[in-house]
Short mmCIF file of C-alpha atoms in Angstrom, two decimals:
data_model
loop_
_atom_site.label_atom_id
_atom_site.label_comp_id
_atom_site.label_asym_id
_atom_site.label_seq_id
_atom_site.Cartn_x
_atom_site.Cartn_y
_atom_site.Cartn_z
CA UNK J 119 54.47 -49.93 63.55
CA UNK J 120 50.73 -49.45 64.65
CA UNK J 121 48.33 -51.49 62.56
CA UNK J 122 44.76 -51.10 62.30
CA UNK J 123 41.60 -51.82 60.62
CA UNK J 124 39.25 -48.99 60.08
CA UNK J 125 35.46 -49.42 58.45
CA UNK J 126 31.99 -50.96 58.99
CA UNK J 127 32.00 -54.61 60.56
CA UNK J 128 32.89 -57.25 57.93
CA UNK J 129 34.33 -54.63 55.51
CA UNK J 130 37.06 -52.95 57.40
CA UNK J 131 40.32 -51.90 55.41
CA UNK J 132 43.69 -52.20 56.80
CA UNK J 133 45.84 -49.01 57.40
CA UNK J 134 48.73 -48.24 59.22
CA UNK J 135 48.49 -45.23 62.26
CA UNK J 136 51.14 -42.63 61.46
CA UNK J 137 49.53 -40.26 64.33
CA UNK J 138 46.46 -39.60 66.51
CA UNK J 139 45.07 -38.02 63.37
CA UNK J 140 46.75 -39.86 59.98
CA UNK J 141 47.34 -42.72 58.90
CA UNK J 142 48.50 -44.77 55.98
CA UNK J 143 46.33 -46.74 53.97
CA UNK J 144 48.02 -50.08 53.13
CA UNK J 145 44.94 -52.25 51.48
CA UNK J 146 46.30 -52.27 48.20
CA UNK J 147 48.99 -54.39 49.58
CA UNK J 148 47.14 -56.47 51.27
CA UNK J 149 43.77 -57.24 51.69
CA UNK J 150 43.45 -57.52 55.52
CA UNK J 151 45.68 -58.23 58.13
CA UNK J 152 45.08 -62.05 58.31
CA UNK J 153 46.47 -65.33 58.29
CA UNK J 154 47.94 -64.73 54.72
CA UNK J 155 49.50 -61.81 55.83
CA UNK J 156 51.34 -62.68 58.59
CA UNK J 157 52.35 -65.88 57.16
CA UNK J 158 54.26 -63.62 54.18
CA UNK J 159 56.20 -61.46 56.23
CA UNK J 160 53.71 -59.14 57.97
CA UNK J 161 54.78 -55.69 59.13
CA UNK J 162 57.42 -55.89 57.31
CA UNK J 163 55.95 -55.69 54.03
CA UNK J 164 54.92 -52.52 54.75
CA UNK J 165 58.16 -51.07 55.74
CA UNK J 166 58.41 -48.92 51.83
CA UNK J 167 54.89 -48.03 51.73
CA UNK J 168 54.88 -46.58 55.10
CA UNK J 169 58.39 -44.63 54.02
CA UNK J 170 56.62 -42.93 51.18
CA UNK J 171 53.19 -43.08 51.46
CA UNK J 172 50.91 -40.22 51.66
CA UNK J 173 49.33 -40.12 54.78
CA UNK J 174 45.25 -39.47 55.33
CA UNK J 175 43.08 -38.20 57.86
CA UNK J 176 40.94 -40.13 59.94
CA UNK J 177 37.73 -38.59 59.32
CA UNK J 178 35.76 -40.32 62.45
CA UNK J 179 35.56 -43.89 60.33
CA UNK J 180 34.75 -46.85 63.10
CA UNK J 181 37.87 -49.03 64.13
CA UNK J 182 37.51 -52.37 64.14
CA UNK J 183 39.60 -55.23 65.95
CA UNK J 184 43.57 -54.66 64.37
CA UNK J 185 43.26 -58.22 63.01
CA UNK J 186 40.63 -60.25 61.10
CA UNK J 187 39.39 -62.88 63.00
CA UNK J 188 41.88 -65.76 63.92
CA UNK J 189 41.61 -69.38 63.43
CA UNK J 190 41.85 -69.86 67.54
CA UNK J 191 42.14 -67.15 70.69
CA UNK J 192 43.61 -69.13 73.30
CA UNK J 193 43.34 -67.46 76.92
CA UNK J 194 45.60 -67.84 79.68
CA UNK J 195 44.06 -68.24 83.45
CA UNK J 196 45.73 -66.93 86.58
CA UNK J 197 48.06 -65.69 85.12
CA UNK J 198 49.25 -62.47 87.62
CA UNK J 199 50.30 -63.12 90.99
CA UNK J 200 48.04 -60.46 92.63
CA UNK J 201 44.86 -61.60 90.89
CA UNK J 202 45.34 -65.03 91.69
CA UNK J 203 45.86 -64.04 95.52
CA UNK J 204 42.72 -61.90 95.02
CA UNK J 205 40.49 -65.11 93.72
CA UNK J 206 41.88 -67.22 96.75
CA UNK J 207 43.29 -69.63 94.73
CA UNK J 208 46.95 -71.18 94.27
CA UNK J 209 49.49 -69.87 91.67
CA UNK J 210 49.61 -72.41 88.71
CA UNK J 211 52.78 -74.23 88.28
CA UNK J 212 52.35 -74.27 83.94
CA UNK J 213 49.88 -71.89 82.32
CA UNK J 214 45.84 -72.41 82.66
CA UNK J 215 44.72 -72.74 78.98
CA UNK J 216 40.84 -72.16 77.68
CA UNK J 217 40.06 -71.38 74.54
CA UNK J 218 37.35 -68.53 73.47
CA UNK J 219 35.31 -68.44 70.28
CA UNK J 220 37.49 -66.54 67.29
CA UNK J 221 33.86 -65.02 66.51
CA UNK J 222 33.89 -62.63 70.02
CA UNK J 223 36.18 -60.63 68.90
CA UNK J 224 35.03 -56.97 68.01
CA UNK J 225 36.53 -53.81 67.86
CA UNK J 226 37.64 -51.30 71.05
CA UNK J 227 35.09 -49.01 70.83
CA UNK J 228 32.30 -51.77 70.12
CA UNK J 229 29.03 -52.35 72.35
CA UNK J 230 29.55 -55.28 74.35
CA UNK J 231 26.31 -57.42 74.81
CA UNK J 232 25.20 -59.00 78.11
CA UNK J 233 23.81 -62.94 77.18
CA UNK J 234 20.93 -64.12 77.83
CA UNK J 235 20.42 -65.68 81.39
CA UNK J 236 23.53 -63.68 82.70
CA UNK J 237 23.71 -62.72 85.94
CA UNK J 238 27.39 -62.06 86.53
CA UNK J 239 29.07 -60.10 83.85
CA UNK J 240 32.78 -59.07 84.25
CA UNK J 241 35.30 -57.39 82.95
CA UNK J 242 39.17 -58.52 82.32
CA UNK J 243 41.86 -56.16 80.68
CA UNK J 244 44.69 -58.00 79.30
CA UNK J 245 47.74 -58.17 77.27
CA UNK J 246 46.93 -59.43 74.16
CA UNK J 247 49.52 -61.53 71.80
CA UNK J 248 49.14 -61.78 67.73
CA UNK J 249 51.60 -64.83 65.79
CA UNK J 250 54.09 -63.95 63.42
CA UNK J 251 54.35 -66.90 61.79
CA UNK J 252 53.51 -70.91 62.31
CA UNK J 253 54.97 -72.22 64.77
CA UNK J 254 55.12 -75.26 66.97
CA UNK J 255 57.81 -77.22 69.40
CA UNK J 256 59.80 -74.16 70.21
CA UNK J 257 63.30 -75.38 71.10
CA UNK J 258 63.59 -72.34 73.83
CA UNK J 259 61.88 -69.68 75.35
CA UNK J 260 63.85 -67.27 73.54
CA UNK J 261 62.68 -68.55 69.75
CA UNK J 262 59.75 -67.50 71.35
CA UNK J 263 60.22 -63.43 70.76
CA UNK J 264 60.50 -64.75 66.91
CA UNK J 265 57.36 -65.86 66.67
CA UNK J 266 55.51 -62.69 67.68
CA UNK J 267 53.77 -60.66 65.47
CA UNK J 268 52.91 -57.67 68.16
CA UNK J 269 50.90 -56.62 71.23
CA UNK J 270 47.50 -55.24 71.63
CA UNK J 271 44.99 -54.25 74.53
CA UNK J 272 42.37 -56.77 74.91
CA UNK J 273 38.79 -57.42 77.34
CA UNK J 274 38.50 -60.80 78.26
CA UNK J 275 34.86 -60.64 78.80
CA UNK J 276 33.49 -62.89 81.12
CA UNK J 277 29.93 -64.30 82.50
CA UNK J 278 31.10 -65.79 85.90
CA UNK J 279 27.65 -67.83 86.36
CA UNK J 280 28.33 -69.74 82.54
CA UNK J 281 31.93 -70.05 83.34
CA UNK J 282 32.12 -70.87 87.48
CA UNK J 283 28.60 -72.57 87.85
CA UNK J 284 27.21 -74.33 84.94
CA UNK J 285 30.02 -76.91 84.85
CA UNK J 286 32.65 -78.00 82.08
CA UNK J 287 34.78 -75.52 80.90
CA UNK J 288 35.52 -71.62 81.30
CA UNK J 289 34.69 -71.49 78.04
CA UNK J 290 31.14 -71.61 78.14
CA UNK J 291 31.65 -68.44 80.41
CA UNK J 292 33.99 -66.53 78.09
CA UNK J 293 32.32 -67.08 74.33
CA UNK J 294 29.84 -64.93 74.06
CA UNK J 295 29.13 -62.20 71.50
CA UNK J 296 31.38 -59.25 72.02
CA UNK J 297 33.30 -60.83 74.73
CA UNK J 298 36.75 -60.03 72.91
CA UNK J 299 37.13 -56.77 72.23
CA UNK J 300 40.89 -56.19 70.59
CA UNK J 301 42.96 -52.64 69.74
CA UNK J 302 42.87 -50.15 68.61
CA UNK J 303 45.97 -51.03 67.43
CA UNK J 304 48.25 -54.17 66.41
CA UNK J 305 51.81 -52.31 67.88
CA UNK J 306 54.73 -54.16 66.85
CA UNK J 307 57.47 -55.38 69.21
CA UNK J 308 60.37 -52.92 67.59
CA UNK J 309 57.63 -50.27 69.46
CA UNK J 310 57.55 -51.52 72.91
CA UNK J 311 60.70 -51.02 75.50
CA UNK J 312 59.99 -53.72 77.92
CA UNK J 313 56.53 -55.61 77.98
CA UNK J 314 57.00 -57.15 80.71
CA UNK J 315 56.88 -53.97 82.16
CA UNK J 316 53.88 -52.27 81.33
CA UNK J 317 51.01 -50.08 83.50
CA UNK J 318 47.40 -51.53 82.72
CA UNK J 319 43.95 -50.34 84.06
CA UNK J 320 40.52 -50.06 83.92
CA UNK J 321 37.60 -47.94 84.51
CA UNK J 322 33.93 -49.03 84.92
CA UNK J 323 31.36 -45.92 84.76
CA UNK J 324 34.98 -43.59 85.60
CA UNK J 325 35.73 -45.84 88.65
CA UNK J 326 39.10 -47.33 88.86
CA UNK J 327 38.59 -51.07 89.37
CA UNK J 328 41.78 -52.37 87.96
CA UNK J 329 45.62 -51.05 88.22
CA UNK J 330 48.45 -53.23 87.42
CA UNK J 331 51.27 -53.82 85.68
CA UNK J 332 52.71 -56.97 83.26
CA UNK J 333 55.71 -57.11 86.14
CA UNK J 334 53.30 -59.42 88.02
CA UNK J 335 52.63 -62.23 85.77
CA UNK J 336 53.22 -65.50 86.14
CA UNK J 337 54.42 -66.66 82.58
CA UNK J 338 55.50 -63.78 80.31
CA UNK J 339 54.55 -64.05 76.87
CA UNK J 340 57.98 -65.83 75.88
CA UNK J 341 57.02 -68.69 77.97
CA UNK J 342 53.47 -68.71 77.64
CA UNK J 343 54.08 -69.04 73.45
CA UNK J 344 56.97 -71.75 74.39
CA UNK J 345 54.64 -73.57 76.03
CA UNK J 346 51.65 -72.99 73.98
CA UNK J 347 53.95 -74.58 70.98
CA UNK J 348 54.32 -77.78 73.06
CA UNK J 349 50.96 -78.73 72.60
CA UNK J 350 49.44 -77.55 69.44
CA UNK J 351 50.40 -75.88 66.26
CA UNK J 352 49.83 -71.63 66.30
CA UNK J 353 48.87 -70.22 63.15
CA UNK J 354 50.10 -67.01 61.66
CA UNK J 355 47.21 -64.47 63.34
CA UNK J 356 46.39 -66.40 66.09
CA UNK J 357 45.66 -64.41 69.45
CA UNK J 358 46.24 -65.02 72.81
CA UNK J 359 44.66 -63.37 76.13
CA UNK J 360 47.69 -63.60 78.73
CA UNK J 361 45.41 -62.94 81.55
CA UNK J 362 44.71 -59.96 84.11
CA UNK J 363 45.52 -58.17 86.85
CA UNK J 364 43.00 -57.65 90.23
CA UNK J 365 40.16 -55.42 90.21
CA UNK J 366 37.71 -57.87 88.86
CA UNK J 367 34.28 -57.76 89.21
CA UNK J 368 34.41 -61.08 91.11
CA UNK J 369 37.42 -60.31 93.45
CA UNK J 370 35.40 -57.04 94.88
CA UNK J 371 33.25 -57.67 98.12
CA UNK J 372 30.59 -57.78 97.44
CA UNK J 373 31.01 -58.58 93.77
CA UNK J 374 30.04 -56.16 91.24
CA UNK J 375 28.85 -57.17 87.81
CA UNK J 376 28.07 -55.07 84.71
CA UNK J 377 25.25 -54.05 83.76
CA UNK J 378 23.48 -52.63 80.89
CA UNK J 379 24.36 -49.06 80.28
CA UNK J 380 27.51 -49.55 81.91
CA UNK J 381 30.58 -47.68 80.21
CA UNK J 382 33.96 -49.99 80.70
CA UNK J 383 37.32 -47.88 79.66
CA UNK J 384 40.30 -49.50 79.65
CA UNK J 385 44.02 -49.37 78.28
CA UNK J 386 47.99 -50.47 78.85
CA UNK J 387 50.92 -48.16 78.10
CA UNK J 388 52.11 -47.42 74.61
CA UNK J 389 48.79 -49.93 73.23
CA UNK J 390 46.17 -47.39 73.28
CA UNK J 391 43.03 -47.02 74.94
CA UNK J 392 39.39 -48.70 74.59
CA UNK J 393 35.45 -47.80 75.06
CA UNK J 394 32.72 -50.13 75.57
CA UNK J 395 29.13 -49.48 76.36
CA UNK J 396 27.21 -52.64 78.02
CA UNK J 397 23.86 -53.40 76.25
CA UNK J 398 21.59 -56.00 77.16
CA UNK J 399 20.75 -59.64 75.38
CA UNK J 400 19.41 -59.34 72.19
#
């Protein structure tokens, strides 16, 4: 199942992608694809509606992030073997958490918006995770495929100066406005043959900067939500950025940072493709 949210910011409607051109909607069933939700069963509440509903056209309606905004998105550093070797630094014996404000998040085809005082803009794409349900001291890895709602694309957008130079954590660096943008679509696990195994990439102004694959990381989502359960409670909605592959900005020599009226386009195998334009501080 591919979920969505289609509609202005703040009032999108949740529907359910049949094909590049229909979908279904499902907002009489629920009222967004939240918290609530996922909690009560998720995707597979829709399992009749999506048997015999009438499907619609998409009629050029904007498409917004494929969840409502989560009570956390928790980000995982270093977390490919070839990036990490392209930063210079040492691969991470447990998984690098930071956390990024839930309020970044925006949909794939959003602006994103350079902050003020940046200098060193950059662009991540990642494998995104959504929770199923709540969950917390996992006995095994394995309970771990339980506890996942689905997979979407995701740009961990990141000011290198905020997060490398001005001290504390990444976070400052990755928190931003329109540093998360998410979709287009929620795609459920039953969809997916082998995520651990999928081509990712990225394209800044129709250069290739990043090519990789989810066969180089470190921690695969099993272990990274295993581990993640450890040490706090995830919530039914909750998102987490597993991390990317090289081609950074950063990891070029010299660097190269975005700018405004840069176009980013980026995507990973069977999750769809994004769009971003880079506008400057507000």
């Amino acid at each position: 199942m591919y979920l969505m949210r289609i509609g202005a910011p703040g009032a999108e409607k949740p529907v359910v992608r049949v094909d590049e051109t229909h979908y279904v909607d499902v907002s009489d069933l629920t009222p967004d694809f939240d918290e609530r939700f996922f909690a009560a069963g998720g995707p597979a509440l829709l399992a009749d509606r999506i048997a015999g509903g009438r499907p619609r056209e998409f009629a050029g309606e904007r498409i917004g992030a494929p969840i409502a905004r989560p009570h956390q998105i928790l980000c995982i550093g270093l977390n490919y073997s070839d990036h990490a070797a392209e930063t210079g630094q040492a691969v991470p014996d447990e998984p690098i958490l930071f956390t990024k404000s839930p309020n970044t998040l925006v949909g794939p085809y959003d602006d994103v918006r350079i902050p003020r005082g940046a200098t060193k803009t950059d662009w991540e794409v990642e494998l995104g995770i959504v929770i199923g349900r709540r969950t917390s001291y996992l006995g095994s890895v394995e309970e771990a495929r339980d506890a996942i709602a689905g997979y979407c694309v995701v740009n961990d957008v990141s000011e290198r100066a905020f997060q490398m130079e001005r001290g504390g954590q990444w976070s400052k660096g990755k928190s931003a406005e329109t540093f998360n943008p998410a979709g287009p679509w929620l795609v459920t696990p039953d969809e997916i043959g082998d995520v651990t195994n999928l081509g990712m990439w990225l394209d800044v102004n129709g250069v290739r900067r990043q090519t990789g694959t989810t066969k180089t990381m470190i921690f695969d989502p099993y272990v990274i939500v295993h581990h993640l359960s450890q040490f706090m409670v995830l919530e039914p909605g909750d998102l987490i950025n597993t991390g990317t592959p090289p081609g950074v900005g950063m990891g070029h020599n010299p660097p190269v940072w975005l700018r405004p009226g840069d176009v980013m386009e980026l995507g990973i195998d069977g999750l769809g493709a994004q769009r971003q334009h880079v506008v400057g501080p507000r």
